[in-house]
Amino acid sequence: MITLQGKGVSAGIAKGRLSFLKRTSLSVEKRPVENAGEEVERFNAAREIAADQLDALSTTMVDKVGEENALLFEIHRMILEDTDFCDPVIEIIKTEKVCAEYAVNTAGSRLAQEFADMDDEYMKARSIDMYDVSRRVIEILSGEDQAAAQNGGPVILAADDFTPSETAQLDRGRVLALVSRQGAANSHTAIFARTMGIPAIISFGEFLSGDLSGKQAVLDGETGVLYIDPEPEIIRELEEKEERQKREKAKLEEGRGKPTLAKNGRPMKLCANIGSVNDADAALAGDAEGVGLFRSEFLYLGRNDYPDEDTQMMSYRKALEKMGNRQVVIRTLDIGADKQAAYFELPEEENPALGMRAIRICLTRPDLFKTQLRAIYRASAYGNAAIMFPMISSLDELRRAKELAKAAREELAAKGIPFRQDVPVGIMIETPASAIISDVLAREADFFSIGTNDLTQYTLAMDRQNDSISPFCDTHHEAILRLIRLTCENAHKAGIWCGICGSLGADLALTKTFVDMEIDELSVEPSRILKLRALVAEC
Ligand code: PEP
Ligand code: MG
């Protein structure tokens, strides 16, 4: 038996034959051409076909991996049109008088390498996207089909790394699990595997050698261990673990549809965080009692221009209709910092997380903000909506945002457009300033929801995007817990509810602390809800 340790990125146990991904061999030899102009035309025609494929893929992938994740294929489509990708290809064809396949392979590999060399983890992870797009174009040029990359199954599929396209198009019936030599935990490949429930382990390095192909294996996606030619003892252990997990899941299912009550009978509302209308299905499947955070900025990302009022209205309306009587808290635009859309033309900043983001943009561009507010109010006629402003740090900001909400209502009323007057208007508490003055803010807000991701970043002065400082980041830091307690106490003194919608809400080690603080709502990834319900009942 050989035991290999990798990085588990998608939990689950799988047993089967190991098979290395047989990619179609690509024709990338340096073939000289007579007519460079014709070759550029071949390249442009292949780009058009690739764009059509990606359009189709992003539509079909919405159901499989959700709207937010499927956006990746729109990004791939943008790469196809990007001059950073096209110009060097055309340049190579023209100056070296070579075939388009070679030019795409050369320019695409260079670009992928440039991204791989970047310091920023997010940009590094984009390297695989460059490779993915180049490969798609080369396959079209050489008449080969990416679907041929699928091996017979069912197998544990191994590769150097999987491109997002390969992972997204995997046939769940033929692939038991994924294992790779390289990869990143936050890559789209890992996200897709988790969303589709495929166990996955990455970063085995060269230990995952091609000689292992065809061998029997068993793996645990939680611990990241892969056993080749496993001993019967190991198989039994993992089968028992799988059975145990199934039983635990079945036990949690008993809580479905029931209210969430702590030992002392106090209710705790368990809601879902969503980023798109499609995620509302996941919220319902997870038994969410509402949506505590609809990250509306995803409607603005992955596009070339602002979504108009009608487009936004339809998205909010669909989410509200899906959730029926359950409340949907729509967080207004939180763009900036790590969430950028080029068409906003935001200024280059030294410290974007401390700069022009979220409510600061909305108060600076009232027309943009009012378009969103009108869309939310119009949608409010179709369900149980609430509005939440992000990144509030002063009473003045809250008042100005509420003034604009009032103006949006007046504009709709003047046109006789129906909407609900009583939509609650709350704020996120995600700066130390807002937590400290939460007594003042509570008098003019209808509810608080604590964004612990940003509250942690700003309280501890630790960039949430920077992996290298994670050893310093104590997410249970007393300063954060005191700010949460203070905020909740001030909310209750003013008679309003207080929830948590940042990742800390799903931290099971803190559930008892939050129950004791009398937090009213936890809003988390939908798959966490049943587990939390069971745990709250024990607190
Ligand atoms: C937060 O900051 O905790 C939060 C929920 O908002 P986001 O993660 O979208 O910044
Ligand atoms: Mg935030």
mmCIF file of N, CA and C and ligand atoms in Angstrom, residues 293 295 297 331 334 338-339 357-358 390-391 428-430 450-455 457-458 464 501-502, ligand 2:
data_model
loop_
_atom_site.group_PDB
_atom_site.id
_atom_site.type_symbol
_atom_site.label_atom_id
_atom_site.label_comp_id
_atom_site.label_asym_id
_atom_site.label_seq_id
_atom_site.Cartn_x
_atom_site.Cartn_y
_atom_site.Cartn_z
ATOM 1 N N LEU A 293 -28.531 37.437 3.751
ATOM 2 C CA LEU A 293 -27.616 38.280 2.970
ATOM 3 C C LEU A 293 -27.684 37.874 1.505
ATOM 4 N N ARG A 295 -25.991 38.999 -1.657
ATOM 5 C CA ARG A 295 -24.883 39.863 -2.095
ATOM 6 C C ARG A 295 -25.198 40.383 -3.499
ATOM 7 N N GLU A 297 -24.071 42.592 -5.343
ATOM 8 C CA GLU A 297 -23.024 43.050 -6.270
ATOM 9 C C GLU A 297 -22.696 42.016 -7.336
ATOM 10 N N ARG A 331 -28.649 43.102 0.290
ATOM 11 C CA ARG A 331 -27.588 44.047 0.617
ATOM 12 C C ARG A 331 -27.312 44.897 -0.623
ATOM 13 N N ASP A 334 -22.076 46.332 -2.934
ATOM 14 C CA ASP A 334 -20.841 46.343 -2.138
ATOM 15 C C ASP A 334 -19.662 46.094 -3.074
ATOM 16 N N ASP A 338 -11.989 43.946 -3.091
ATOM 17 C CA ASP A 338 -11.714 42.722 -3.847
ATOM 18 C C ASP A 338 -12.735 42.456 -4.949
ATOM 19 N N LYS A 339 -13.830 43.206 -4.994
ATOM 20 C CA LYS A 339 -14.831 42.966 -6.048
ATOM 21 C C LYS A 339 -14.822 44.141 -7.024
ATOM 22 N N ARG A 357 -15.342 52.151 -1.692
ATOM 23 C CA ARG A 357 -16.081 50.898 -1.844
ATOM 24 C C ARG A 357 -17.472 51.018 -1.221
ATOM 25 N N ALA A 358 -18.344 50.128 -1.635
ATOM 26 C CA ALA A 358 -19.656 49.934 -1.026
ATOM 27 C C ALA A 358 -20.456 51.235 -0.902
ATOM 28 N N PRO A 390 -24.263 48.281 3.252
ATOM 29 C CA PRO A 390 -22.969 47.763 3.722
ATOM 30 C C PRO A 390 -21.999 48.867 4.132
ATOM 31 N N MET A 391 -21.044 48.530 4.991
ATOM 32 C CA MET A 391 -19.896 49.395 5.291
ATOM 33 C C MET A 391 -20.251 50.748 5.901
ATOM 34 N N MET A 428 -25.275 46.809 7.815
ATOM 35 C CA MET A 428 -24.259 45.845 8.215
ATOM 36 C C MET A 428 -23.344 46.534 9.211
ATOM 37 N N ILE A 429 -22.956 45.786 10.225
ATOM 38 C CA ILE A 429 -21.954 46.283 11.160
ATOM 39 C C ILE A 429 -20.667 45.564 10.774
ATOM 40 N N GLU A 430 -19.791 46.261 10.068
ATOM 41 C CA GLU A 430 -18.554 45.603 9.623
ATOM 42 C C GLU A 430 -17.344 46.509 9.750
ATOM 43 N N ILE A 450 -24.168 41.601 11.430
ATOM 44 C CA ILE A 450 -22.731 41.823 11.625
ATOM 45 C C ILE A 450 -21.931 41.081 10.561
ATOM 46 N N GLY A 451 -21.154 41.835 9.789
ATOM 47 C CA GLY A 451 -20.309 41.252 8.743
ATOM 48 C C GLY A 451 -18.940 40.977 9.344
ATOM 49 N N THR A 452 -18.787 39.774 9.889
ATOM 50 C CA THR A 452 -17.555 39.492 10.644
ATOM 51 C C THR A 452 -16.318 39.377 9.750
ATOM 52 N N ASN A 453 -16.523 39.149 8.449
ATOM 53 C CA ASN A 453 -15.341 39.055 7.562
ATOM 54 C C ASN A 453 -14.618 40.401 7.544
ATOM 55 N N ASP A 454 -15.395 41.462 7.281
ATOM 56 C CA ASP A 454 -14.773 42.782 7.265
ATOM 57 C C ASP A 454 -14.512 43.303 8.676
ATOM 58 N N LEU A 455 -15.412 42.991 9.615
ATOM 59 C CA LEU A 455 -15.187 43.469 10.984
ATOM 60 C C LEU A 455 -13.847 42.928 11.503
ATOM 61 N N GLN A 457 -11.252 41.992 9.579
ATOM 62 C CA GLN A 457 -10.177 42.643 8.813
ATOM 63 C C GLN A 457 -9.869 44.034 9.366
ATOM 64 N N TYR A 458 -10.909 44.805 9.670
ATOM 65 C CA TYR A 458 -10.675 46.187 10.107
ATOM 66 C C TYR A 458 -10.304 46.274 11.593
ATOM 67 N N ARG A 464 -8.019 40.638 4.573
ATOM 68 C CA ARG A 464 -8.681 39.334 4.486
ATOM 69 C C ARG A 464 -8.253 38.554 3.246
ATOM 70 N N CYS A 501 -23.880 37.750 9.589
ATOM 71 C CA CYS A 501 -23.901 37.158 8.246
ATOM 72 C C CYS A 501 -22.495 36.910 7.712
ATOM 73 N N GLY A 502 -21.463 37.211 8.502
ATOM 74 C CA GLY A 502 -20.098 36.895 8.084
ATOM 75 C C GLY A 502 -19.796 35.428 8.398
HETATM 76 MG MG MG B 2 -18.254 42.798 4.063
#
